[in-house]
PDB file of C-alpha atoms in Angstrom:
ATOM      1  CA  MET M   1      12.166 -16.139   7.170  1.00 71.00           C
ATOM      2  CA  LEU M   2       9.580 -15.027   9.515  1.00 76.00           C
ATOM      3  CA  PRO M   3       6.015 -16.051   8.892  1.00 78.00           C
ATOM      4  CA  LYS M   4       3.830 -13.139   8.037  1.00 82.00           C
ATOM      5  CA  ALA M   5       1.888 -13.448  11.361  1.00 80.00           C
ATOM      6  CA  ASN M   6       5.161 -12.775  13.175  1.00 85.00           C
ATOM      7  CA  LYS M   7       6.238  -9.636  11.381  1.00 89.00           C
ATOM      8  CA  LEU M   8       5.813  -5.955  12.236  1.00 90.00           C
ATOM      9  CA  ALA M   9       4.400  -4.715   8.859  1.00 86.00           C
ATOM     10  CA  SER M  10       4.000  -1.052   8.944  1.00 90.00           C
ATOM     11  CA  PRO M  11       5.944   1.942  10.032  1.00 93.00           C
ATOM     12  CA  GLU M  12       3.211   2.722  12.650  1.00 93.00           C
ATOM     13  CA  GLN M  13       3.734  -0.566  14.298  1.00 91.00           C
ATOM     14  CA  PHE M  14       7.537   0.048  14.562  1.00 93.00           C
ATOM     15  CA  ARG M  15       6.948   3.572  15.860  1.00 94.00           C
ATOM     16  CA  ARG M  16       4.354   2.296  18.526  1.00 92.00           C
ATOM     17  CA  THR M  17       6.845  -0.375  19.740  1.00 92.00           C
ATOM     18  CA  MET M  18       9.690   1.960  19.934  1.00 92.00           C
ATOM     19  CA  ALA M  19       7.581   4.711  21.614  1.00 92.00           C
ATOM     20  CA  ALA M  20       6.657   2.494  24.420  1.00 88.00           C
ATOM     21  CA  ARG M  21      10.155   3.234  25.789  1.00 88.00           C
ATOM     22  CA  THR M  22      10.843  -0.150  27.067  1.00 92.00           C
ATOM     23  CA  ARG M  23      14.221  -1.085  25.776  1.00 94.00           C
ATOM     24  CA  ALA M  24      17.617  -2.689  26.658  1.00 96.00           C
ATOM     25  CA  GLY M  25      20.882  -2.744  24.844  1.00 95.00           C
ATOM     26  CA  SER M  26      24.030  -4.702  24.486  1.00 95.00           C
ATOM     27  CA  ARG M  27      27.210  -4.277  22.496  1.00 96.00           C
ATOM     28  CA  THR M  28      25.491  -5.260  19.150  1.00 97.00           C
ATOM     29  CA  VAL M  29      21.895  -4.700  19.511  1.00 97.00           C
ATOM     30  CA  VAL M  30      19.183  -2.669  21.159  1.00 97.00           C
ATOM     31  CA  VAL M  31      15.837  -4.428  21.857  1.00 97.00           C
ATOM     32  CA  HIS M  32      12.626  -2.416  21.994  1.00 96.00           C
ATOM     33  CA  VAL M  33       9.529  -4.301  23.501  1.00 95.00           C
ATOM     34  CA  ALA M  34       5.857  -3.391  23.752  1.00 92.00           C
ATOM     35  CA  ALA M  35       2.758  -5.245  24.558  1.00 89.00           C
ATOM     36  CA  ARG M  36      -0.210  -4.993  22.205  1.00 84.00           C
ATOM     37  CA  THR M  37      -3.560  -3.945  23.583  1.00 78.00           C
ATOM     38  CA  GLU M  38      -5.761  -5.056  20.692  1.00 72.00           C
ATOM     39  CA  LEU M  39      -8.867  -6.918  21.731  1.00 57.00           C
ATOM     40  CA  ALA M  40      -8.471  -9.694  19.136  1.00 57.00           C
ATOM     41  CA  LEU M  41      -4.783 -10.889  18.847  1.00 61.00           C
ATOM     42  CA  SER M  42      -3.847 -12.735  15.775  1.00 67.00           C
ATOM     43  CA  GLY M  43      -0.700 -14.682  15.309  1.00 73.00           C
ATOM     44  CA  GLY M  44       2.150 -14.796  17.776  1.00 79.00           C
ATOM     45  CA  PRO M  45       4.655 -12.278  18.862  1.00 89.00           C
ATOM     46  CA  ARG M  46       5.656  -9.951  16.177  1.00 91.00           C
ATOM     47  CA  PHE M  47       9.185  -8.878  15.337  1.00 94.00           C
ATOM     48  CA  GLY M  48      10.877  -6.105  13.371  1.00 94.00           C
ATOM     49  CA  LEU M  49      14.520  -5.584  12.469  1.00 96.00           C
ATOM     50  CA  ILE M  50      16.373  -2.294  11.891  1.00 96.00           C
ATOM     51  CA  VAL M  51      19.778  -2.559  10.318  1.00 97.00           C
ATOM     52  CA  SER M  52      20.811   0.999   9.115  1.00 96.00           C
ATOM     53  CA  LYS M  53      23.729   2.082   6.955  1.00 97.00           C
ATOM     54  CA  ALA M  54      25.745   2.804  10.112  1.00 97.00           C
ATOM     55  CA  VAL M  55      26.211  -0.969  10.324  1.00 97.00           C
ATOM     56  CA  GLY M  56      27.933  -1.176   6.951  1.00 96.00           C
ATOM     57  CA  ASN M  57      27.461  -1.562   3.205  1.00 97.00           C
ATOM     58  CA  ALA M  58      24.593  -3.506   1.705  1.00 97.00           C
ATOM     59  CA  VAL M  59      26.229  -6.781   1.738  1.00 97.00           C
ATOM     60  CA  THR M  60      27.086  -6.417   5.566  1.00 97.00           C
ATOM     61  CA  ARG M  61      23.628  -5.142   6.445  1.00 97.00           C
ATOM     62  CA  HIS M  62      22.013  -8.087   4.654  1.00 97.00           C
ATOM     63  CA  SER M  63      24.309 -10.568   6.368  1.00 97.00           C
ATOM     64  CA  VAL M  64      23.501  -8.962   9.734  1.00 97.00           C
ATOM     65  CA  SER M  65      19.826  -9.145   8.905  1.00 96.00           C
ATOM     66  CA  ARG M  66      19.978 -12.896   8.004  1.00 96.00           C
ATOM     67  CA  LYS M  67      21.739 -13.567  11.329  1.00 96.00           C
ATOM     68  CA  LEU M  68      19.336 -11.542  13.415  1.00 96.00           C
ATOM     69  CA  ARG M  69      16.368 -13.183  11.627  1.00 93.00           C
ATOM     70  CA  HIS M  70      17.658 -16.582  12.411  1.00 94.00           C
ATOM     71  CA  VAL M  71      18.207 -15.691  16.126  1.00 93.00           C
ATOM     72  CA  VAL M  72      14.738 -14.146  16.349  1.00 92.00           C
ATOM     73  CA  VAL M  73      12.876 -17.126  14.679  1.00 89.00           C
ATOM     74  CA  SER M  74      14.441 -19.415  17.206  1.00 87.00           C
ATOM     75  CA  GLY M  75      12.842 -17.684  20.096  1.00 81.00           C
ATOM     76  CA  VAL M  76       9.378 -17.024  18.867  1.00 83.00           C
ATOM     77  CA  ASP M  77       7.933 -19.836  21.036  1.00 84.00           C
ATOM     78  CA  THR M  78       9.176 -18.290  24.242  1.00 86.00           C
ATOM     79  CA  LEU M  79       7.274 -15.008  24.022  1.00 88.00           C
ATOM     80  CA  ALA M  80       3.702 -14.186  24.827  1.00 87.00           C
ATOM     81  CA  ARG M  81       1.461 -13.653  21.812  1.00 86.00           C
ATOM     82  CA  ASP M  82       0.698  -9.919  22.645  1.00 86.00           C
ATOM     83  CA  THR M  83       4.452  -9.038  22.404  1.00 90.00           C
ATOM     84  CA  ASP M  84       5.961  -6.817  19.687  1.00 92.00           C
ATOM     85  CA  VAL M  85       9.795  -6.602  19.435  1.00 94.00           C
ATOM     86  CA  VAL M  86      12.025  -4.361  17.338  1.00 96.00           C
ATOM     87  CA  VAL M  87      15.754  -5.266  17.239  1.00 97.00           C
ATOM     88  CA  ARG M  88      18.066  -2.456  16.123  1.00 97.00           C
ATOM     89  CA  ALA M  89      21.577  -3.482  15.034  1.00 97.00           C
ATOM     90  CA  LEU M  90      24.419  -1.326  16.246  1.00 97.00           C
ATOM     91  CA  PRO M  91      27.647  -0.895  14.196  1.00 97.00           C
ATOM     92  CA  PRO M  92      29.566  -3.620  16.063  1.00 97.00           C
ATOM     93  CA  ALA M  93      26.975  -6.172  14.759  1.00 97.00           C
ATOM     94  CA  ALA M  94      28.772  -5.998  11.480  1.00 97.00           C
ATOM     95  CA  THR M  95      31.676  -7.996  12.853  1.00 97.00           C
ATOM     96  CA  ALA M  96      29.845 -10.135  15.294  1.00 96.00           C
ATOM     97  CA  THR M  97      29.266 -13.841  14.925  1.00 96.00           C
ATOM     98  CA  SER M  98      25.773 -15.483  15.028  1.00 95.00           C
ATOM     99  CA  ALA M  99      26.563 -16.760  18.432  1.00 96.00           C
ATOM    100  CA  GLU M 100      27.492 -13.277  19.675  1.00 97.00           C
ATOM    101  CA  LEU M 101      24.378 -11.783  18.222  1.00 97.00           C
ATOM    102  CA  ALA M 102      22.213 -14.466  19.784  1.00 96.00           C
ATOM    103  CA  ARG M 103      23.751 -14.026  23.244  1.00 96.00           C
ATOM    104  CA  ASP M 104      23.312 -10.107  23.066  1.00 97.00           C
ATOM    105  CA  TYR M 105      19.856 -10.392  21.732  1.00 96.00           C
ATOM    106  CA  GLU M 106      18.816 -12.948  24.468  1.00 95.00           C
ATOM    107  CA  GLN M 107      20.474 -10.708  27.274  1.00 96.00           C
ATOM    108  CA  ALA M 108      18.850  -7.495  26.102  1.00 96.00           C
ATOM    109  CA  LEU M 109      15.400  -9.176  25.462  1.00 95.00           C
ATOM    110  CA  ALA M 110      15.364 -10.569  28.965  1.00 94.00           C
ATOM    111  CA  THR M 111      16.256  -7.132  30.473  1.00 95.00           C
ATOM    112  CA  ALA M 112      13.654  -5.462  28.367  1.00 94.00           C
ATOM    113  CA  LEU M 113      10.965  -7.992  29.216  1.00 93.00           C
ATOM    114  CA  LYS M 114      11.811  -7.506  32.899  1.00 93.00           C
ATOM    115  CA  LYS M 115      11.319  -3.790  32.437  1.00 92.00           C
ATOM    116  CA  LEU M 116       8.091  -4.271  30.675  1.00 88.00           C
ATOM    117  CA  ARG M 117       6.654  -6.584  33.482  1.00 87.00           C
ATOM    118  CA  SER M 118       7.653  -3.971  36.025  1.00 87.00           C
ATOM    119  CA  LYS M 119       5.689  -1.292  34.121  1.00 79.00           C
ATOM    120  CA  GLU M 120       2.655  -3.301  33.933  1.00 73.00           C
ATOM    121  CA  SER M 121       2.667  -4.186  37.654  1.00 66.00           C
TER     122      SER M 121
END
């Protein structure tokens, strides 16, 4: 489970992160990244997961959510404190293993972060 300081808590935070239009995709996930501009940053990087009904039934969605949460928690220390990340699962995530989800997430995150840095420059 993600600590409260590392969670996107409101729909507005999800919208703002996705509206930044810095994203990258893979076969199983799309990763949206935004840098926070608040003066006082609390906590570390924040994450949100979107696993829609397109992924599968409730049992499948819960399983995918657990796998993605585990993947995201393992990489919390590698991101800057001012980073917000939304991970949206795609239908192929339903049959993906944890290792495949981790690989796809890491590749998409690296690409999205590269795009974010080039926007800021």
